[in-house]
Amino acid sequence: MLATRLCTKSLMVGRGLASSSYFQSRKRRALMYMPGDDLRKMTKAASLDLDLAVLDCEDAVAENRKSAARIAICDALNSLNFGRTERGVRTNSVSSGLLQDDLKSVLLNKTPPDIVMIPKLDSPNEAKFLNSVISECSSKPFPVIFQTESAMGLINLQEIIITLIGSSHVIPVAIVFGADDFVSDIRGSRDIDAVVYARQKVVTLARAYNLQPIDRVYIEYKDLDGLKFESEKGFGFGFAGKQCIHPSQIPIVQAAFSPSKEQLEYSRELIRSFAENQVAGKGAFSFRGKMIDRPTLLQAQNIVDMFEN
């Protein structure tokens, strides 16, 4: 594991990127989609206290509206002030045949997005094609989020990650789990138990390569209690954030993927106690009725890092 992380870090530094500076500098707790052909909704996104707004060329746009969406998205990027919100654009997939037009439109725009999202990335060859298209539109590596949405994409996930990390013009930042397309592909149901394996694999591989894993959409957008429960469970799984489809979901999701005041206080005190016990020559020690050693310290440090970053 350590060797994998060092290799990832080396590749990124070699491409002029501080080891995970982009990853560390952005919280992506709530990621919300806006139809790219609807300027009113994109304007609304600019006013929300949202980590990442994704202006969508793909599922939220009808087939005969793709060109109109590209134009509207470029206008929105040029004219709207999104404040602290990261500006993302979701393109169509490699297999759609529309990826090149989408990327050329937004990356060559007067005001490019901060990041692009690529749906349905299913193979290393598609990852290579993505790199070649971005190289035509950008003189330097560009941050990319990609989606795993099929059985084949999940099987190939590690190879896709490695291919992207080694690419000349792609900075992989996060992996989004597209649960609805995934369960359709495996002929399953949307029940949470049907996607446990997939969610665990996405989290494990994302964290192994220092990428942010983003959890599935909670489609019952009026059920805020259910959203809170699933978001907190996702945080416990190791996800960094969750996809949203309605503004009412944003504060709940962003709170669920942030450490609570109590968690932060506990973690800081544990870290202080660990340091004191190290000076006293103790490896493992008791803290608030629990036996503490280095792995527990690392978990506490993760909580503090989430708050500070």
mmCIF file of C-alpha atoms in Angstrom:
data_model
loop_
_atom_site.group_PDB
_atom_site.id
_atom_site.type_symbol
_atom_site.label_atom_id
_atom_site.label_comp_id
_atom_site.label_asym_id
_atom_site.label_seq_id
_atom_site.Cartn_x
_atom_site.Cartn_y
_atom_site.Cartn_z
ATOM 1 C CA MET A 1 0.000 0.000 0.000
ATOM 2 C CA LEU A 2 2.771 2.439 0.931
ATOM 3 C CA ALA A 3 4.599 1.631 -2.304
ATOM 4 C CA THR A 4 1.411 2.316 -4.286
ATOM 5 C CA ARG A 5 0.958 5.716 -2.663
ATOM 6 C CA LEU A 6 4.595 6.645 -3.179
ATOM 7 C CA CYS A 7 4.335 5.662 -6.851
ATOM 8 C CA THR A 8 1.180 7.778 -7.236
ATOM 9 C CA LYS A 9 2.873 10.721 -5.538
ATOM 10 C CA SER A 10 5.958 10.405 -7.720
ATOM 11 C CA LEU A 11 3.916 10.428 -10.919
ATOM 12 C CA MET A 12 1.994 13.516 -9.864
ATOM 13 C CA VAL A 13 5.082 15.429 -8.792
ATOM 14 C CA GLY A 14 6.737 14.522 -12.098
ATOM 15 C CA ARG A 15 3.853 16.211 -13.919
ATOM 16 C CA GLY A 16 4.272 19.466 -12.003
ATOM 17 C CA LEU A 17 1.544 18.819 -9.433
ATOM 18 C CA ALA A 18 2.270 18.925 -5.708
ATOM 19 C CA SER A 19 1.527 15.434 -4.410
ATOM 20 C CA SER A 20 -2.143 15.715 -3.639
ATOM 21 C CA SER A 21 -2.508 19.455 -3.311
ATOM 22 C CA TYR A 22 -5.579 19.650 -5.517
ATOM 23 C CA PHE A 23 -7.145 16.701 -3.724
ATOM 24 C CA GLN A 24 -6.395 18.241 -0.337
ATOM 25 C CA SER A 25 -7.564 21.748 -1.181
ATOM 26 C CA ARG A 26 -11.123 20.911 -2.197
ATOM 27 C CA LYS A 27 -13.984 19.464 -0.205
ATOM 28 C CA ARG A 28 -16.444 17.572 -2.382
ATOM 29 C CA ARG A 29 -19.016 16.556 0.217
ATOM 30 C CA ALA A 30 -22.023 17.509 -1.900
ATOM 31 C CA LEU A 31 -21.946 17.250 -5.689
ATOM 32 C CA MET A 32 -25.108 18.513 -7.382
ATOM 33 C CA TYR A 33 -26.140 18.174 -11.020
ATOM 34 C CA MET A 34 -27.753 20.984 -13.012
ATOM 35 C CA PRO A 35 -29.185 20.500 -16.542
ATOM 36 C CA GLY A 36 -26.754 22.162 -18.918
ATOM 37 C CA ASP A 37 -29.511 23.506 -21.153
ATOM 38 C CA ASP A 38 -31.339 25.259 -18.276
ATOM 39 C CA LEU A 39 -29.728 28.624 -17.521
ATOM 40 C CA ARG A 40 -32.199 29.316 -14.713
ATOM 41 C CA LYS A 41 -31.121 26.222 -12.780
ATOM 42 C CA MET A 42 -27.439 26.864 -13.427
ATOM 43 C CA THR A 43 -27.903 30.406 -12.104
ATOM 44 C CA LYS A 44 -29.550 28.918 -9.023
ATOM 45 C CA ALA A 45 -26.527 26.643 -8.516
ATOM 46 C CA ALA A 46 -24.262 29.682 -8.362
ATOM 47 C CA SER A 47 -26.219 30.970 -5.349
ATOM 48 C CA LEU A 48 -26.104 27.773 -3.287
ATOM 49 C CA ASP A 49 -23.667 26.999 -0.476
ATOM 50 C CA LEU A 50 -22.452 23.990 -2.420
ATOM 51 C CA ASP A 51 -19.083 22.267 -2.702
ATOM 52 C CA LEU A 52 -19.341 21.202 -6.351
ATOM 53 C CA ALA A 53 -21.894 22.238 -8.989
ATOM 54 C CA VAL A 54 -21.903 19.961 -12.038
ATOM 55 C CA LEU A 55 -23.333 21.512 -15.196
ATOM 56 C CA ASP A 56 -24.556 18.468 -17.053
ATOM 57 C CA CYS A 57 -24.307 17.609 -20.742
ATOM 58 C CA GLU A 58 -25.265 13.968 -20.200
ATOM 59 C CA ASP A 59 -28.304 12.377 -18.514
ATOM 60 C CA ALA A 60 -30.050 15.635 -17.614
ATOM 61 C CA VAL A 61 -30.117 16.763 -21.260
ATOM 62 C CA ALA A 62 -32.263 15.337 -24.072
ATOM 63 C CA GLU A 63 -30.464 13.979 -27.143
ATOM 64 C CA ASN A 64 -31.670 16.845 -29.336
ATOM 65 C CA ARG A 65 -30.498 19.453 -26.791
ATOM 66 C CA LYS A 66 -26.808 18.530 -26.494
ATOM 67 C CA SER A 67 -25.553 21.379 -28.687
ATOM 68 C CA ALA A 68 -27.770 23.884 -26.878
ATOM 69 C CA ALA A 69 -26.423 22.609 -23.552
ATOM 70 C CA ARG A 70 -22.809 23.195 -24.596
ATOM 71 C CA ILE A 71 -23.604 26.781 -25.557
ATOM 72 C CA ALA A 72 -25.570 27.471 -22.361
ATOM 73 C CA ILE A 73 -22.862 25.933 -20.158
ATOM 74 C CA CYS A 74 -20.178 28.096 -21.745
ATOM 75 C CA ASP A 75 -22.364 31.176 -21.245
ATOM 76 C CA ALA A 76 -22.898 30.220 -17.590
ATOM 77 C CA LEU A 77 -19.172 29.700 -16.999
ATOM 78 C CA ASN A 78 -18.422 33.077 -18.590
ATOM 79 C CA SER A 79 -21.105 35.086 -16.807
ATOM 80 C CA LEU A 80 -21.916 33.550 -13.409
ATOM 81 C CA ASN A 81 -20.010 34.018 -10.153
ATOM 82 C CA PHE A 82 -20.063 30.692 -8.315
ATOM 83 C CA GLY A 83 -18.205 32.005 -5.275
ATOM 84 C CA ARG A 84 -16.609 29.185 -3.283
ATOM 85 C CA THR A 85 -18.434 26.536 -5.323
ATOM 86 C CA GLU A 86 -16.252 24.440 -7.614
ATOM 87 C CA ARG A 87 -17.503 24.554 -11.211
ATOM 88 C CA GLY A 88 -17.695 21.191 -12.914
ATOM 89 C CA VAL A 89 -19.022 20.027 -16.267
ATOM 90 C CA ARG A 90 -20.181 16.464 -16.903
ATOM 91 C CA THR A 91 -19.604 15.463 -20.499
ATOM 92 C CA ASN A 92 -21.159 12.600 -22.393
ATOM 93 C CA SER A 93 -19.346 9.256 -22.298
ATOM 94 C CA VAL A 94 -16.579 8.057 -24.606
ATOM 95 C CA SER A 95 -18.948 5.503 -26.133
ATOM 96 C CA SER A 96 -21.557 8.169 -26.971
ATOM 97 C CA GLY A 97 -19.330 9.729 -29.632
ATOM 98 C CA LEU A 98 -20.023 13.169 -28.119
ATOM 99 C CA LEU A 99 -17.066 13.447 -25.733
ATOM 100 C CA GLN A 100 -14.774 15.309 -28.141
ATOM 101 C CA ASP A 101 -17.365 17.981 -28.936
ATOM 102 C CA ASP A 102 -18.186 18.405 -25.239
ATOM 103 C CA LEU A 103 -14.572 18.754 -24.096
ATOM 104 C CA LYS A 104 -13.536 21.047 -26.947
ATOM 105 C CA SER A 105 -16.482 23.291 -26.187
ATOM 106 C CA VAL A 106 -15.830 23.730 -22.468
ATOM 107 C CA LEU A 107 -12.030 23.454 -22.279
ATOM 108 C CA LEU A 108 -11.499 25.960 -25.092
ATOM 109 C CA ASN A 109 -14.129 28.277 -23.645
ATOM 110 C CA LYS A 110 -13.045 31.748 -22.477
ATOM 111 C CA THR A 111 -13.719 30.574 -18.902
ATOM 112 C CA PRO A 112 -13.115 26.815 -18.610
ATOM 113 C CA PRO A 113 -14.595 24.853 -15.707
ATOM 114 C CA ASP A 114 -12.512 23.968 -12.668
ATOM 115 C CA ILE A 115 -12.966 20.274 -13.331
ATOM 116 C CA VAL A 116 -14.655 17.891 -15.778
ATOM 117 C CA MET A 117 -16.598 14.736 -14.993
ATOM 118 C CA ILE A 118 -16.515 11.789 -17.376
ATOM 119 C CA PRO A 119 -19.403 9.286 -17.081
ATOM 120 C CA LYS A 120 -19.338 5.561 -17.800
ATOM 121 C CA LEU A 121 -15.569 5.152 -18.069
ATOM 122 C CA ASP A 122 -15.374 1.399 -18.611
ATOM 123 C CA SER A 123 -11.854 0.496 -19.749
ATOM 124 C CA PRO A 124 -8.194 1.564 -19.820
ATOM 125 C CA ASN A 125 -8.542 2.172 -23.569
ATOM 126 C CA GLU A 126 -11.329 4.672 -22.915
ATOM 127 C CA ALA A 127 -9.077 6.309 -20.315
ATOM 128 C CA LYS A 128 -6.332 6.628 -22.931
ATOM 129 C CA PHE A 129 -8.787 8.123 -25.403
ATOM 130 C CA LEU A 130 -9.885 10.644 -22.777
ATOM 131 C CA ASN A 131 -6.269 11.699 -22.279
ATOM 132 C CA SER A 132 -5.775 12.175 -26.033
ATOM 133 C CA VAL A 133 -8.868 14.376 -26.329
ATOM 134 C CA ILE A 134 -7.885 16.550 -23.363
ATOM 135 C CA SER A 135 -4.380 16.914 -24.819
ATOM 136 C CA GLU A 136 -5.972 18.479 -27.910
ATOM 137 C CA CYS A 137 -7.802 21.055 -25.804
ATOM 138 C CA SER A 138 -5.431 21.853 -22.953
ATOM 139 C CA SER A 139 -1.715 22.564 -22.874
ATOM 140 C CA LYS A 140 -1.421 21.215 -19.327
ATOM 141 C CA PRO A 141 -2.983 18.381 -17.281
ATOM 142 C CA PHE A 142 -6.624 18.974 -16.354
ATOM 143 C CA PRO A 143 -8.461 17.757 -13.223
ATOM 144 C CA VAL A 144 -10.935 14.954 -13.916
ATOM 145 C CA ILE A 145 -13.612 13.134 -11.948
ATOM 146 C CA PHE A 146 -14.812 9.914 -13.533
ATOM 147 C CA GLN A 147 -17.793 7.667 -12.942
ATOM 148 C CA THR A 148 -17.946 3.905 -12.453
ATOM 149 C CA GLU A 149 -21.381 2.799 -13.629
ATOM 150 C CA SER A 150 -21.166 -0.748 -14.991
ATOM 151 C CA ALA A 151 -20.007 -4.225 -14.102
ATOM 152 C CA MET A 152 -17.152 -3.960 -16.602
ATOM 153 C CA GLY A 153 -16.169 -0.543 -15.299
ATOM 154 C CA LEU A 154 -15.971 -1.943 -11.768
ATOM 155 C CA ILE A 155 -13.913 -4.948 -12.895
ATOM 156 C CA ASN A 156 -11.496 -2.636 -14.736
ATOM 157 C CA LEU A 157 -11.458 0.080 -12.083
ATOM 158 C CA GLN A 158 -7.893 -0.380 -10.844
ATOM 159 C CA GLU A 159 -6.487 -0.485 -14.379
ATOM 160 C CA ILE A 160 -8.458 2.633 -15.277
ATOM 161 C CA ILE A 161 -7.076 4.487 -12.253
ATOM 162 C CA ILE A 162 -3.496 3.458 -13.028
ATOM 163 C CA THR A 163 -3.926 4.485 -16.677
ATOM 164 C CA LEU A 164 -5.265 7.905 -15.697
ATOM 165 C CA ILE A 165 -2.524 8.492 -13.130
ATOM 166 C CA GLY A 166 0.063 7.734 -15.798
ATOM 167 C CA SER A 167 -1.600 9.967 -18.394
ATOM 168 C CA SER A 168 0.056 13.150 -19.610
ATOM 169 C CA HIS A 169 -3.023 15.393 -19.546
ATOM 170 C CA VAL A 170 -5.335 13.955 -16.882
ATOM 171 C CA ILE A 171 -5.219 14.655 -13.151
ATOM 172 C CA PRO A 172 -7.616 12.082 -11.635
ATOM 173 C CA VAL A 173 -9.239 13.583 -8.561
ATOM 174 C CA ALA A 174 -12.324 11.556 -7.631
ATOM 175 C CA ILE A 175 -14.412 8.500 -8.502
ATOM 176 C CA VAL A 176 -18.201 8.770 -8.531
ATOM 177 C CA PHE A 177 -20.251 5.608 -8.075
ATOM 178 C CA GLY A 178 -23.167 5.654 -10.515
ATOM 179 C CA ALA A 179 -25.425 3.213 -8.722
ATOM 180 C CA ASP A 180 -28.499 3.448 -10.939
ATOM 181 C CA ASP A 181 -26.720 2.532 -14.159
ATOM 182 C CA PHE A 182 -24.743 -0.094 -12.242
ATOM 183 C CA VAL A 183 -27.773 -1.957 -10.843
ATOM 184 C CA SER A 184 -29.398 -1.816 -14.272
ATOM 185 C CA ASP A 185 -26.287 -3.368 -15.776
ATOM 186 C CA ILE A 186 -26.154 -6.220 -13.250
ATOM 187 C CA ARG A 187 -29.952 -6.741 -13.407
ATOM 188 C CA GLY A 188 -30.204 -5.915 -9.725
ATOM 189 C CA SER A 189 -32.361 -3.689 -7.534
ATOM 190 C CA ARG A 190 -31.639 -0.286 -6.056
ATOM 191 C CA ASP A 191 -31.763 -1.715 -2.540
ATOM 192 C CA ILE A 192 -28.659 -0.698 -0.605
ATOM 193 C CA ASP A 193 -27.718 -4.338 0.027
ATOM 194 C CA ALA A 194 -27.418 -4.924 -3.736
ATOM 195 C CA VAL A 195 -24.526 -2.470 -4.087
ATOM 196 C CA VAL A 196 -22.508 -3.094 -0.914
ATOM 197 C CA TYR A 197 -19.677 -4.853 -2.759
ATOM 198 C CA ALA A 198 -19.490 -2.184 -5.460
ATOM 199 C CA ARG A 199 -19.472 0.665 -2.941
ATOM 200 C CA GLN A 200 -16.735 -1.006 -0.896
ATOM 201 C CA LYS A 201 -14.608 -1.595 -3.984
ATOM 202 C CA VAL A 202 -14.967 2.002 -5.154
ATOM 203 C CA VAL A 203 -13.988 3.331 -1.716
ATOM 204 C CA THR A 204 -11.068 0.915 -1.320
ATOM 205 C CA LEU A 205 -9.509 1.621 -4.705
ATOM 206 C CA ALA A 206 -10.140 5.364 -4.520
ATOM 207 C CA ARG A 207 -8.483 5.653 -1.115
ATOM 208 C CA ALA A 208 -5.603 3.377 -2.149
ATOM 209 C CA TYR A 209 -4.733 5.841 -4.929
ATOM 210 C CA ASN A 210 -5.520 9.020 -2.961
ATOM 211 C CA LEU A 211 -8.700 9.827 -4.889
ATOM 212 C CA GLN A 212 -12.000 10.965 -3.409
ATOM 213 C CA PRO A 213 -14.828 8.394 -3.562
ATOM 214 C CA ILE A 214 -18.273 9.946 -4.077
ATOM 215 C CA ASP A 215 -21.368 7.928 -3.132
ATOM 216 C CA ARG A 216 -24.608 7.316 -5.001
ATOM 217 C CA VAL A 217 -27.626 9.612 -5.417
ATOM 218 C CA TYR A 218 -30.449 9.300 -2.891
ATOM 219 C CA ILE A 219 -33.387 9.621 -5.292
ATOM 220 C CA GLU A 220 -36.184 10.028 -2.691
ATOM 221 C CA TYR A 221 -35.352 13.725 -2.488
ATOM 222 C CA LYS A 222 -38.253 14.574 -0.119
ATOM 223 C CA ASP A 223 -37.149 11.947 2.412
ATOM 224 C CA LEU A 224 -34.553 14.013 4.252
ATOM 225 C CA ASP A 225 -34.373 11.643 7.233
ATOM 226 C CA GLY A 226 -33.545 8.770 4.903
ATOM 227 C CA LEU A 227 -30.957 10.935 3.162
ATOM 228 C CA LYS A 228 -29.324 11.794 6.498
ATOM 229 C CA PHE A 229 -29.179 8.128 7.491
ATOM 230 C CA GLU A 230 -27.676 6.992 4.169
ATOM 231 C CA SER A 231 -25.209 9.895 4.092
ATOM 232 C CA GLU A 232 -23.935 9.114 7.588
ATOM 233 C CA LYS A 233 -23.589 5.453 6.630
ATOM 234 C CA GLY A 234 -21.674 6.499 3.512
ATOM 235 C CA PHE A 235 -19.333 8.606 5.635
ATOM 236 C CA GLY A 236 -18.743 5.533 7.782
ATOM 237 C CA PHE A 237 -18.005 3.505 4.634
ATOM 238 C CA GLY A 238 -15.192 5.917 3.805
ATOM 239 C CA PHE A 239 -16.870 8.025 1.125
ATOM 240 C CA ALA A 240 -15.797 11.661 0.876
ATOM 241 C CA GLY A 241 -19.143 12.945 -0.383
ATOM 242 C CA LYS A 242 -22.444 12.204 -2.090
ATOM 243 C CA GLN A 243 -24.258 13.139 -5.286
ATOM 244 C CA CYS A 244 -27.300 15.403 -4.894
ATOM 245 C CA ILE A 245 -30.267 16.130 -7.135
ATOM 246 C CA HIS A 246 -32.121 18.805 -5.112
ATOM 247 C CA PRO A 247 -30.986 21.897 -3.170
ATOM 248 C CA SER A 248 -32.685 20.650 0.011
ATOM 249 C CA GLN A 249 -30.232 17.742 0.097
ATOM 250 C CA ILE A 250 -27.109 19.919 0.175
ATOM 251 C CA PRO A 251 -26.924 21.006 3.854
ATOM 252 C CA ILE A 252 -27.758 17.513 5.094
ATOM 253 C CA VAL A 253 -25.120 15.863 2.931
ATOM 254 C CA GLN A 254 -22.428 18.435 3.679
ATOM 255 C CA ALA A 255 -23.056 18.100 7.420
ATOM 256 C CA ALA A 256 -22.977 14.284 7.245
ATOM 257 C CA PHE A 257 -19.601 14.292 5.483
ATOM 258 C CA SER A 258 -18.047 16.706 7.970
ATOM 259 C CA PRO A 259 -16.728 15.711 11.409
ATOM 260 C CA SER A 260 -18.998 16.758 14.264
ATOM 261 C CA LYS A 261 -17.772 19.070 17.023
ATOM 262 C CA GLU A 262 -17.710 16.075 19.380
ATOM 263 C CA GLN A 263 -15.708 13.920 16.926
ATOM 264 C CA LEU A 264 -13.219 16.738 16.414
ATOM 265 C CA GLU A 265 -12.750 17.359 20.147
ATOM 266 C CA TYR A 266 -12.342 13.642 20.834
ATOM 267 C CA SER A 267 -9.811 13.213 18.014
ATOM 268 C CA ARG A 268 -7.692 16.186 19.048
ATOM 269 C CA GLU A 269 -7.604 15.057 22.656
ATOM 270 C CA LEU A 270 -6.691 11.514 21.595
ATOM 271 C CA ILE A 271 -3.809 12.838 19.473
ATOM 272 C CA ARG A 272 -2.503 14.895 22.400
ATOM 273 C CA SER A 273 -2.776 11.894 24.720
ATOM 274 C CA PHE A 274 -0.983 9.673 22.232
ATOM 275 C CA ALA A 275 1.924 12.125 22.052
ATOM 276 C CA GLU A 276 2.167 12.241 25.845
ATOM 277 C CA ASN A 277 2.174 8.455 26.101
ATOM 278 C CA GLN A 278 4.844 8.199 23.413
ATOM 279 C CA VAL A 279 7.095 10.446 25.513
ATOM 280 C CA ALA A 280 6.406 8.141 28.469
ATOM 281 C CA GLY A 281 7.444 5.151 26.367
ATOM 282 C CA LYS A 282 3.958 3.628 26.003
ATOM 283 C CA GLY A 283 2.892 2.176 22.656
ATOM 284 C CA ALA A 284 -0.698 1.234 23.497
ATOM 285 C CA PHE A 285 -2.654 3.037 26.213
ATOM 286 C CA SER A 286 -6.169 3.468 27.580
ATOM 287 C CA PHE A 287 -8.201 6.532 26.547
ATOM 288 C CA ARG A 288 -11.797 7.072 27.660
ATOM 289 C CA GLY A 289 -12.210 3.363 28.296
ATOM 290 C CA LYS A 290 -10.747 2.236 24.947
ATOM 291 C CA MET A 291 -7.394 0.679 24.132
ATOM 292 C CA ILE A 292 -5.545 2.994 21.724
ATOM 293 C CA ASP A 293 -2.633 2.234 19.382
ATOM 294 C CA ARG A 294 -1.264 3.721 16.167
ATOM 295 C CA PRO A 295 -4.119 2.686 13.789
ATOM 296 C CA THR A 296 -6.592 4.447 16.099
ATOM 297 C CA LEU A 297 -4.333 7.506 16.077
ATOM 298 C CA LEU A 298 -4.428 7.550 12.266
ATOM 299 C CA GLN A 299 -8.232 7.422 12.325
ATOM 300 C CA ALA A 300 -8.275 10.414 14.673
ATOM 301 C CA GLN A 301 -5.833 12.278 12.441
ATOM 302 C CA ASN A 302 -8.136 11.671 9.464
ATOM 303 C CA ILE A 303 -10.966 13.417 11.339
ATOM 304 C CA VAL A 304 -8.763 16.426 12.146
ATOM 305 C CA ASP A 305 -7.510 16.583 8.551
ATOM 306 C CA MET A 306 -11.117 16.670 7.249
ATOM 307 C CA PHE A 307 -11.829 19.721 9.386
ATOM 308 C CA GLU A 308 -8.612 21.569 8.593
ATOM 309 C CA ASN A 309 -8.790 20.969 4.850
#
